[in-house]
PDB file of C-alpha atoms in Angstrom:
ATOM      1  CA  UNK A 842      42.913  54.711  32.463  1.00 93.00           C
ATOM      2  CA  UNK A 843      39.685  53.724  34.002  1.00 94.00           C
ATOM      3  CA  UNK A 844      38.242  54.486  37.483  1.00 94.00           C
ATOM      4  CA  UNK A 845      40.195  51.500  40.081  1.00 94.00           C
ATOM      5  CA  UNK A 846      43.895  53.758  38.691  1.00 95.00           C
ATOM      6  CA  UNK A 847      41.946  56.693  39.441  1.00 95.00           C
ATOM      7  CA  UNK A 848      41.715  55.558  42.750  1.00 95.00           C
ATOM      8  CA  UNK A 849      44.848  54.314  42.937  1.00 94.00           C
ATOM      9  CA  UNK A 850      46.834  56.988  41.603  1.00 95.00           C
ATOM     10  CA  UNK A 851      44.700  59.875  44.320  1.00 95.00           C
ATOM     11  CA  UNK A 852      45.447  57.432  47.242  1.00 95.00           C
ATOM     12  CA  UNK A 853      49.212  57.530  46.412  1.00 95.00           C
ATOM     13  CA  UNK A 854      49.380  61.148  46.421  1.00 95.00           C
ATOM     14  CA  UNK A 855      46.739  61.370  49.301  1.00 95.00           C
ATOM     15  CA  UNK A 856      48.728  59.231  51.757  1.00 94.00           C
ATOM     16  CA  UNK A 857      46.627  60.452  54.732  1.00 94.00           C
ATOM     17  CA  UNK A 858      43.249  59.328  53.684  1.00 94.00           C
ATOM     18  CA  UNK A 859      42.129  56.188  53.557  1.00 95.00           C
ATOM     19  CA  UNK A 860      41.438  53.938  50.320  1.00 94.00           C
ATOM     20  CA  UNK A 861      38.022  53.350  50.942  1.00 94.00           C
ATOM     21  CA  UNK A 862      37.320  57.605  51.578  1.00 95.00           C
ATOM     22  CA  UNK A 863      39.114  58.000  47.871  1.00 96.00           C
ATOM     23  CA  UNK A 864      37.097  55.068  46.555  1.00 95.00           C
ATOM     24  CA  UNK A 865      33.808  56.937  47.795  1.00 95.00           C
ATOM     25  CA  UNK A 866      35.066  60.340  46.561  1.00 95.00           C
ATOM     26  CA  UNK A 867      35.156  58.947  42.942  1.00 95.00           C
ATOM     27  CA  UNK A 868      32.555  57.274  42.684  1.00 95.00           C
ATOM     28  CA  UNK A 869      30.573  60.796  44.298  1.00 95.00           C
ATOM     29  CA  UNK A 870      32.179  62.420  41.550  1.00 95.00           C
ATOM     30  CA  UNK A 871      30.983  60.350  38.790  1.00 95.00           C
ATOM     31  CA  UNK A 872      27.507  59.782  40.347  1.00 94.00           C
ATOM     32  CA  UNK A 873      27.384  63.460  40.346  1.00 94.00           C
ATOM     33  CA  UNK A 874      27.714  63.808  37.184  1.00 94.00           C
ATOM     34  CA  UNK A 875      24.898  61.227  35.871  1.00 94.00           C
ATOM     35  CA  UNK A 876      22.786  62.631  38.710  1.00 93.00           C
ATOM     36  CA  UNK A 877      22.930  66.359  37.211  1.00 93.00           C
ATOM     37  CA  UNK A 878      22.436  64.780  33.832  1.00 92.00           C
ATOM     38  CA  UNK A 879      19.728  62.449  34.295  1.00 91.00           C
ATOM     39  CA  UNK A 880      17.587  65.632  35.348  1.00 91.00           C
ATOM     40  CA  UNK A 881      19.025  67.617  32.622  1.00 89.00           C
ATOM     41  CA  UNK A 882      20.900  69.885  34.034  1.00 92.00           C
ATOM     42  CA  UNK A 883      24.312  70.881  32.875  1.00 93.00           C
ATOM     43  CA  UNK A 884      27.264  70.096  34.509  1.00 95.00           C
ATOM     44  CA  UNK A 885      30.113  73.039  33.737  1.00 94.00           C
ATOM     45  CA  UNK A 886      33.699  72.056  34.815  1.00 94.00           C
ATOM     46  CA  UNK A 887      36.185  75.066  34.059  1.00 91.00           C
ATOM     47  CA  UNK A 888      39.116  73.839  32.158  1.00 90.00           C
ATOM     48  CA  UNK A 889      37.395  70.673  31.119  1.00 94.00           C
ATOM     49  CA  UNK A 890      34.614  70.624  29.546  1.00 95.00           C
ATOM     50  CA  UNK A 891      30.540  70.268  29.978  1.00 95.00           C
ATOM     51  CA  UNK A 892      28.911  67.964  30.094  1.00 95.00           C
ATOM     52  CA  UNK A 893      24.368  68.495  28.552  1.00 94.00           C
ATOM     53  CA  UNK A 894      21.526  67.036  28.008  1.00 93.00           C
ATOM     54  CA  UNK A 895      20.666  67.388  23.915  1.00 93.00           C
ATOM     55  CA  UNK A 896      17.375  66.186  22.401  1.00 92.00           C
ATOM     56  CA  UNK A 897      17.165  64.202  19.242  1.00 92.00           C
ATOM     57  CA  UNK A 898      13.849  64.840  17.437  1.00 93.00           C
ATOM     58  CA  UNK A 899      12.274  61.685  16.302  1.00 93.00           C
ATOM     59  CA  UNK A 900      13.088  60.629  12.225  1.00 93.00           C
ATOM     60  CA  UNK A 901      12.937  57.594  10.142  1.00 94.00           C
ATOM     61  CA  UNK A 902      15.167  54.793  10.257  1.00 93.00           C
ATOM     62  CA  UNK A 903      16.491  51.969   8.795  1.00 94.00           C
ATOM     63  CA  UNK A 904      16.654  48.435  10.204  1.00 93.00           C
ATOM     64  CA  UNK A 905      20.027  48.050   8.546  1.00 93.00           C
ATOM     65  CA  UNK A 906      20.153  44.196   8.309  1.00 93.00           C
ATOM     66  CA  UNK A 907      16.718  44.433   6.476  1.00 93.00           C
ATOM     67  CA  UNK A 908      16.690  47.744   5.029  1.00 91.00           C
ATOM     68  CA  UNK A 909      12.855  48.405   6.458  1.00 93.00           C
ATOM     69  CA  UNK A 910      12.059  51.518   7.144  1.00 93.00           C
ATOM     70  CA  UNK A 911      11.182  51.918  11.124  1.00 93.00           C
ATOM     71  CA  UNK A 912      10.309  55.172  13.206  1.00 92.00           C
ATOM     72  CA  UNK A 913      13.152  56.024  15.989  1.00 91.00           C
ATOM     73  CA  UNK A 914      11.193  57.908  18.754  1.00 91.00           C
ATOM     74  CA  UNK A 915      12.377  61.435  20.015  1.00 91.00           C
ATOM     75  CA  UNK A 916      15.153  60.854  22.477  1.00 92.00           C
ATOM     76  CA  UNK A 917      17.823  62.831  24.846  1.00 93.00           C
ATOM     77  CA  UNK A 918      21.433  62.064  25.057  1.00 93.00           C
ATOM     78  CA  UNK A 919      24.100  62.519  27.198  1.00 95.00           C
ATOM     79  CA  UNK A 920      26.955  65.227  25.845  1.00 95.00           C
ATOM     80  CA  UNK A 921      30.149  66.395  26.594  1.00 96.00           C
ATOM     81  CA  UNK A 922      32.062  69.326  25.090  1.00 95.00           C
ATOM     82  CA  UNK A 923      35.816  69.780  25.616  1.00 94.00           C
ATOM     83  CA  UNK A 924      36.932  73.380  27.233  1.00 93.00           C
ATOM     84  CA  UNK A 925      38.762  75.747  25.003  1.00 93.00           C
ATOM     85  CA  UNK A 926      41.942  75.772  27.374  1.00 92.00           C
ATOM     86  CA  UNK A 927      41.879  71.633  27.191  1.00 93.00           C
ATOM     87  CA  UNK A 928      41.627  71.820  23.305  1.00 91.00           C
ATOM     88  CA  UNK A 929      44.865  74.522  23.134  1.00 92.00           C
ATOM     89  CA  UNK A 930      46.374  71.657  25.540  1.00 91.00           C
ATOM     90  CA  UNK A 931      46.088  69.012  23.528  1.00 90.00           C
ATOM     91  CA  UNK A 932      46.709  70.282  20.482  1.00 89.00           C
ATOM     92  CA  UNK A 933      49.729  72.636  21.368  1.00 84.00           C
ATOM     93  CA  UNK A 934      52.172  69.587  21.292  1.00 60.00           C
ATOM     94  CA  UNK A 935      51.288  68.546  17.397  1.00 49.00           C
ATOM     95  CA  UNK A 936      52.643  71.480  15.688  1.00 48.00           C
TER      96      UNK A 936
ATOM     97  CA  UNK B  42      14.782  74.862  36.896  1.00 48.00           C
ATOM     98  CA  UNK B  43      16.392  72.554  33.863  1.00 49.00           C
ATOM     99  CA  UNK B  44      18.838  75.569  33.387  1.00 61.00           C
ATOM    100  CA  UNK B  45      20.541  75.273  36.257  1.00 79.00           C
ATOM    101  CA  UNK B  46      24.066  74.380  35.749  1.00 88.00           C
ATOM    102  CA  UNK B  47      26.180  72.311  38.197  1.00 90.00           C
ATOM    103  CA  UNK B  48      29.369  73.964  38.948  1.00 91.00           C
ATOM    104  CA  UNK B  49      32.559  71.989  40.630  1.00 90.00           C
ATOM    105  CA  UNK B  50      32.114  73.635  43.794  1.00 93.00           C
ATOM    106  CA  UNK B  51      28.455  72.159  44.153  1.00 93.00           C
ATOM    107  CA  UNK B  52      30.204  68.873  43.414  1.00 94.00           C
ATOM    108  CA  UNK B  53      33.308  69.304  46.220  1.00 95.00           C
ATOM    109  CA  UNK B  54      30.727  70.474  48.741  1.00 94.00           C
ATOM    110  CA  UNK B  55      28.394  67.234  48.094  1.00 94.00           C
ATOM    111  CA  UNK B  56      31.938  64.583  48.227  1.00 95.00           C
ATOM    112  CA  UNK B  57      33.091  66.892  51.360  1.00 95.00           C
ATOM    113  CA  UNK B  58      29.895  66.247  53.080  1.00 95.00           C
ATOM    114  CA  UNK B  59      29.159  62.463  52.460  1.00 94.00           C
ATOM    115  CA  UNK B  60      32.860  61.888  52.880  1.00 94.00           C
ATOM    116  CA  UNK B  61      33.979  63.940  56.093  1.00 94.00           C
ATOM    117  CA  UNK B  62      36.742  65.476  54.158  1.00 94.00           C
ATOM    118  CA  UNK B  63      37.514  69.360  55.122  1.00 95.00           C
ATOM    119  CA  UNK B  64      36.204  71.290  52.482  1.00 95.00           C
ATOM    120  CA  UNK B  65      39.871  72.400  51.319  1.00 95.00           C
ATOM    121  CA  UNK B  66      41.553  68.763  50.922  1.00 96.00           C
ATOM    122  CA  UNK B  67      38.085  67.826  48.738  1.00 95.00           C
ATOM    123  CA  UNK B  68      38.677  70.575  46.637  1.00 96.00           C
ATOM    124  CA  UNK B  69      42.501  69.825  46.334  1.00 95.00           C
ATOM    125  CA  UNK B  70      41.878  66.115  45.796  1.00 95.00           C
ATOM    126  CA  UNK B  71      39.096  67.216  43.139  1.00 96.00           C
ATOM    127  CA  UNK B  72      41.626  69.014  40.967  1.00 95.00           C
ATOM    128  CA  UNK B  73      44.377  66.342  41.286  1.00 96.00           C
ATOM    129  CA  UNK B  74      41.693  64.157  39.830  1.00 95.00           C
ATOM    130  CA  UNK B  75      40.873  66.178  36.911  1.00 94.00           C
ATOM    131  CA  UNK B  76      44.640  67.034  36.387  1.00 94.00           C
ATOM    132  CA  UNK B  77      44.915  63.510  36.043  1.00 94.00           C
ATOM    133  CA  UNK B  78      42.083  62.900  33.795  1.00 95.00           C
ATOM    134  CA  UNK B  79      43.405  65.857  31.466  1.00 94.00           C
ATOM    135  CA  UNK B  80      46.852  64.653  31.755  1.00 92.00           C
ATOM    136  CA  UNK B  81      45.756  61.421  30.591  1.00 94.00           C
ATOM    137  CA  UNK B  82      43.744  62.412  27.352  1.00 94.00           C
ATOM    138  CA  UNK B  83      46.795  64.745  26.336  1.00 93.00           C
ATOM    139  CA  UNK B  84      48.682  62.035  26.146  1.00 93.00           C
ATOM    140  CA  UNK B  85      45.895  60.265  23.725  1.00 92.00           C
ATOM    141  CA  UNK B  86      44.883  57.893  26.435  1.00 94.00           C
ATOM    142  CA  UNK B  87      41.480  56.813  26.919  1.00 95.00           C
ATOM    143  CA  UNK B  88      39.755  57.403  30.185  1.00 96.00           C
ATOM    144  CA  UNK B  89      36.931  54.684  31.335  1.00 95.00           C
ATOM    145  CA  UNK B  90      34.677  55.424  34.253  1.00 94.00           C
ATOM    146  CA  UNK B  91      32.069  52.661  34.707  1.00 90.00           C
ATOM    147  CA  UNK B  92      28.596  53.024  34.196  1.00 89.00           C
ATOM    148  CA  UNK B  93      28.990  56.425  33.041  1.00 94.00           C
ATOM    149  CA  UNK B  94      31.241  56.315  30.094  1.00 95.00           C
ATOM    150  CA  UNK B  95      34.542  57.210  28.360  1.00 96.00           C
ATOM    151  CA  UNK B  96      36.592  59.847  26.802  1.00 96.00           C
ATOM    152  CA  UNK B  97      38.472  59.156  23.498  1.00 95.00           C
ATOM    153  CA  UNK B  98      41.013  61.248  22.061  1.00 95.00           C
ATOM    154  CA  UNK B  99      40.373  61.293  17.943  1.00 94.00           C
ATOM    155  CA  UNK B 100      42.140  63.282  15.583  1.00 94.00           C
ATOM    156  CA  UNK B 101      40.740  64.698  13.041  1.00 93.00           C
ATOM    157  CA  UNK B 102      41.917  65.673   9.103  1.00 95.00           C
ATOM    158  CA  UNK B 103      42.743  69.435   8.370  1.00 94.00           C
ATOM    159  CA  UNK B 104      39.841  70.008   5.802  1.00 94.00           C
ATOM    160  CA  UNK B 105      38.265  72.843   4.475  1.00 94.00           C
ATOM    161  CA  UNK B 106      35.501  74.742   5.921  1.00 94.00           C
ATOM    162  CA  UNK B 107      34.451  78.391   5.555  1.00 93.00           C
ATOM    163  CA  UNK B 108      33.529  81.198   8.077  1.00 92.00           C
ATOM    164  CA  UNK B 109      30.102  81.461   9.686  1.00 92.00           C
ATOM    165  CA  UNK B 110      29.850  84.762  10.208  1.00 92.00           C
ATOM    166  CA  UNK B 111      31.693  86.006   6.809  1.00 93.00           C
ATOM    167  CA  UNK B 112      31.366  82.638   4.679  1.00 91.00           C
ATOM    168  CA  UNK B 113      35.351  82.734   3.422  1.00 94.00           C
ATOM    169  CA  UNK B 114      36.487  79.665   2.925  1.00 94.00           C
ATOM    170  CA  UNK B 115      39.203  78.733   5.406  1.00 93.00           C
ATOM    171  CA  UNK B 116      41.338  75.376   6.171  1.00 94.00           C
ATOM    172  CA  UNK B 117      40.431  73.901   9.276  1.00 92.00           C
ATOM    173  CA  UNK B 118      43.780  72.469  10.781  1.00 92.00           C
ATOM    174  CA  UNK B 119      44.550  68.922  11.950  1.00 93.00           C
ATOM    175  CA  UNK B 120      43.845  68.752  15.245  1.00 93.00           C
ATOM    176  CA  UNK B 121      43.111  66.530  18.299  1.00 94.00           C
ATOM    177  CA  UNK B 122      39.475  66.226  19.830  1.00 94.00           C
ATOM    178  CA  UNK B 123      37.762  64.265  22.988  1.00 95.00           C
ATOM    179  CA  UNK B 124      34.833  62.240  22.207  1.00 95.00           C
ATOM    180  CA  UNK B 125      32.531  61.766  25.021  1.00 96.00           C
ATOM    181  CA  UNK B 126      31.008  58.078  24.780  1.00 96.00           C
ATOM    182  CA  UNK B 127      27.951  57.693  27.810  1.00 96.00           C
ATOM    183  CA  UNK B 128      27.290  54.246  28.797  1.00 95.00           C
ATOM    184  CA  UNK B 129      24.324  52.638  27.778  1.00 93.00           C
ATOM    185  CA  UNK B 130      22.986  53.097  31.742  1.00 93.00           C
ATOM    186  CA  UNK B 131      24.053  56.596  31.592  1.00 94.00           C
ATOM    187  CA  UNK B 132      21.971  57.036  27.672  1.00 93.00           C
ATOM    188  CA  UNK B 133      18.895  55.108  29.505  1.00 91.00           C
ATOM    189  CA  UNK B 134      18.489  57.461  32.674  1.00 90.00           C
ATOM    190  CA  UNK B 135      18.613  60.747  30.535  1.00 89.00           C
ATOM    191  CA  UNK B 136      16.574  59.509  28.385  1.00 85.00           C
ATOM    192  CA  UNK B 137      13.562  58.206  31.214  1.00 75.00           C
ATOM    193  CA  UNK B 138      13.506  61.608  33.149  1.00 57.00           C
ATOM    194  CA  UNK B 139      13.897  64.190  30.476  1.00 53.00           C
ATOM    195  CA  UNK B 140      11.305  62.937  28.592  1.00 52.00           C
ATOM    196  CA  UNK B 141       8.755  63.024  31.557  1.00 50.00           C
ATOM    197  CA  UNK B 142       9.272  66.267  32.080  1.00 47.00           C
ATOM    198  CA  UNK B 143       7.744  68.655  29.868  1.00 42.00           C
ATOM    199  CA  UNK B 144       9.698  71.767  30.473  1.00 44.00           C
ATOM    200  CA  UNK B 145      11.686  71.552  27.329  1.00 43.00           C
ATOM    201  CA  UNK B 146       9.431  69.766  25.082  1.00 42.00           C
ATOM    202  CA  UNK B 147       8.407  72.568  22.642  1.00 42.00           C
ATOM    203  CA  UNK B 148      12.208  73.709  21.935  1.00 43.00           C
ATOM    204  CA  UNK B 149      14.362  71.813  19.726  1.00 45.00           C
ATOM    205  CA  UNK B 150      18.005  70.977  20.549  1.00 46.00           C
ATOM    206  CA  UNK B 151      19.135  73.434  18.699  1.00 46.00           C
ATOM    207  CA  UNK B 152      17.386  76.180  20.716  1.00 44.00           C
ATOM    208  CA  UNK B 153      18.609  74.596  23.848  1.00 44.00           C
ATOM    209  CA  UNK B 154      22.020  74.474  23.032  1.00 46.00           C
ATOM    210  CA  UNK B 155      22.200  77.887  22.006  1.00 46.00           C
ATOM    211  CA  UNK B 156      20.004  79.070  25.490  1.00 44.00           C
ATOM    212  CA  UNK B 157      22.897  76.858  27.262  1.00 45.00           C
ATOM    213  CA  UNK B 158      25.925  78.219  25.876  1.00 46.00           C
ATOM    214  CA  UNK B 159      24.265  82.052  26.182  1.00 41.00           C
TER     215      UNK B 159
END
C-alpha cells in the first residue's frame, strides 16, 4: 500500500469531501511527520508507534569494495518504534 | 525545546486548519487512516509513503535471550515486527538540522532514548 490507495481508499469512505481535500490531508499528515522529525522532536501516535530522532556517534568504517578503512562522521537518523497494542495485534494471529 | 513531543491532536488541528475540515471529521478521517495503515501491516503488507519512507513487516526467529533485570535465560518467541525504513530525503533533513543545533550534542543516543521514553 503506498500513499495514491491511501487516498483512494479515505475518499471512498469519505464520500462528502472532495479528492483533492483528502489528497492535501495526507500529504499534511506525512509532512507532519518529517517536519517534527527534521527538528528532532518526537512524534508519539497512541496505538502506533513513535516515531525519534537517534544519534549515531561517529566510528570507523570500511569502504567495502576496497576494504580501506574511512571515518563515518557522527550522524542522526530517523526512527520508528511500533506501540505495544500494535505488536499484541500483529502477533496475536500466529499462535 | 527538542523534548517536545508531537501528539496526534497537534497533527488533526494543523490538517483541520490548512484543510477547512471541522475539527471532528479531521480527527475521524485521521483514525480511519491509521486503521488502515495498521490494518495493512497486520496483514504483512508493506506500507510506502513517498519521500518519507516505509514500514515492513519482518518476522523474526524465537531465540534465546535472558532477563535484564534478573539475567535468567529465557526464549524469546517468534514473532512479527515493523521496520521503519526513512527515505533518503527524510535521513538527509534530520540529519542537516539536528546537527546544527547544539542542544543535544553532549548526550549520547543512548541517554536520549532513555530521557525520551521516561
Amino acid at each position: 500500500m503506498n500513499k495514491s490507495d491511501i487516498i483512494s481508499n479515505l475518499a471512498r469512505a469519505y464520500t462528502q469531501v472532495s479528492n483533492e481535500v483528502i489528497e492535501k490531508f495526507v500529504n499534511i499528515f506525512v509532512q507532519q511527520l518529517a517536519d517534527a522529525m527534521s527538528k528532532g522532536k518526537r512524534v508519539e501516535l497512541r496505538g502506533f508507534g513513535a516515531f525519534s530522532v537517534r544519534r549515531r556517534d561517529s566510528r570507523v568504517g570500511r569502504n567495502p569494495r576496497t576494504g580501506a578503512q574511512v571515518e563515518v562522521g557522527q550522524k542522526h537518523v530517523p526512527f520508528f518504534r511500533m506501540g505495544k497494542p500494535l505488536q499484541q495485534r500483529m502477533n496475536a494471529k500466529t499462535h | 525545546m527538542t523534548n517536545q513531543t508531537i501528539t496526534r491532536a497537534s497533527i488533526v488541528k494543523i490538517a483541520s486548519d490548512k484543510t477547512g475540515l471541522s475539527k471532528h471529521l479531521s480527527s475521524q478521517m485521521f483514525e480511519t487512516m491509521l486503521d488502515m495503515i495498521i490494518s495493512e501491516l497486520c496483514d504483512e503488507q508493506s506500507v510506502k509513503l513517498s519521500t518519507f519512507g516505509s514500514f515492513i513487516v519482518r518476522r523474526k526467529k524465537q531465540r534465546m535471550g535472558r532477563n535484564p533485570k534478573t539475567g535468567i535465560d529465557a526464549v524469546i518467541n517468534a514473532r512479527k515486527v515493523i521496520s521503519f525504513r526513512p527515505s533518503h530525503i527524510l535521513r538527509m533533513h534530520t540529519n542537516i538540522s539536528t546537527a546544527n543545533s547544539s542542544n543535544n550534542k553532549s548526550k549520547t543516543s543512548r541517554e536520549r532514548t532513555v530521557q525520551t521514553r521516561a
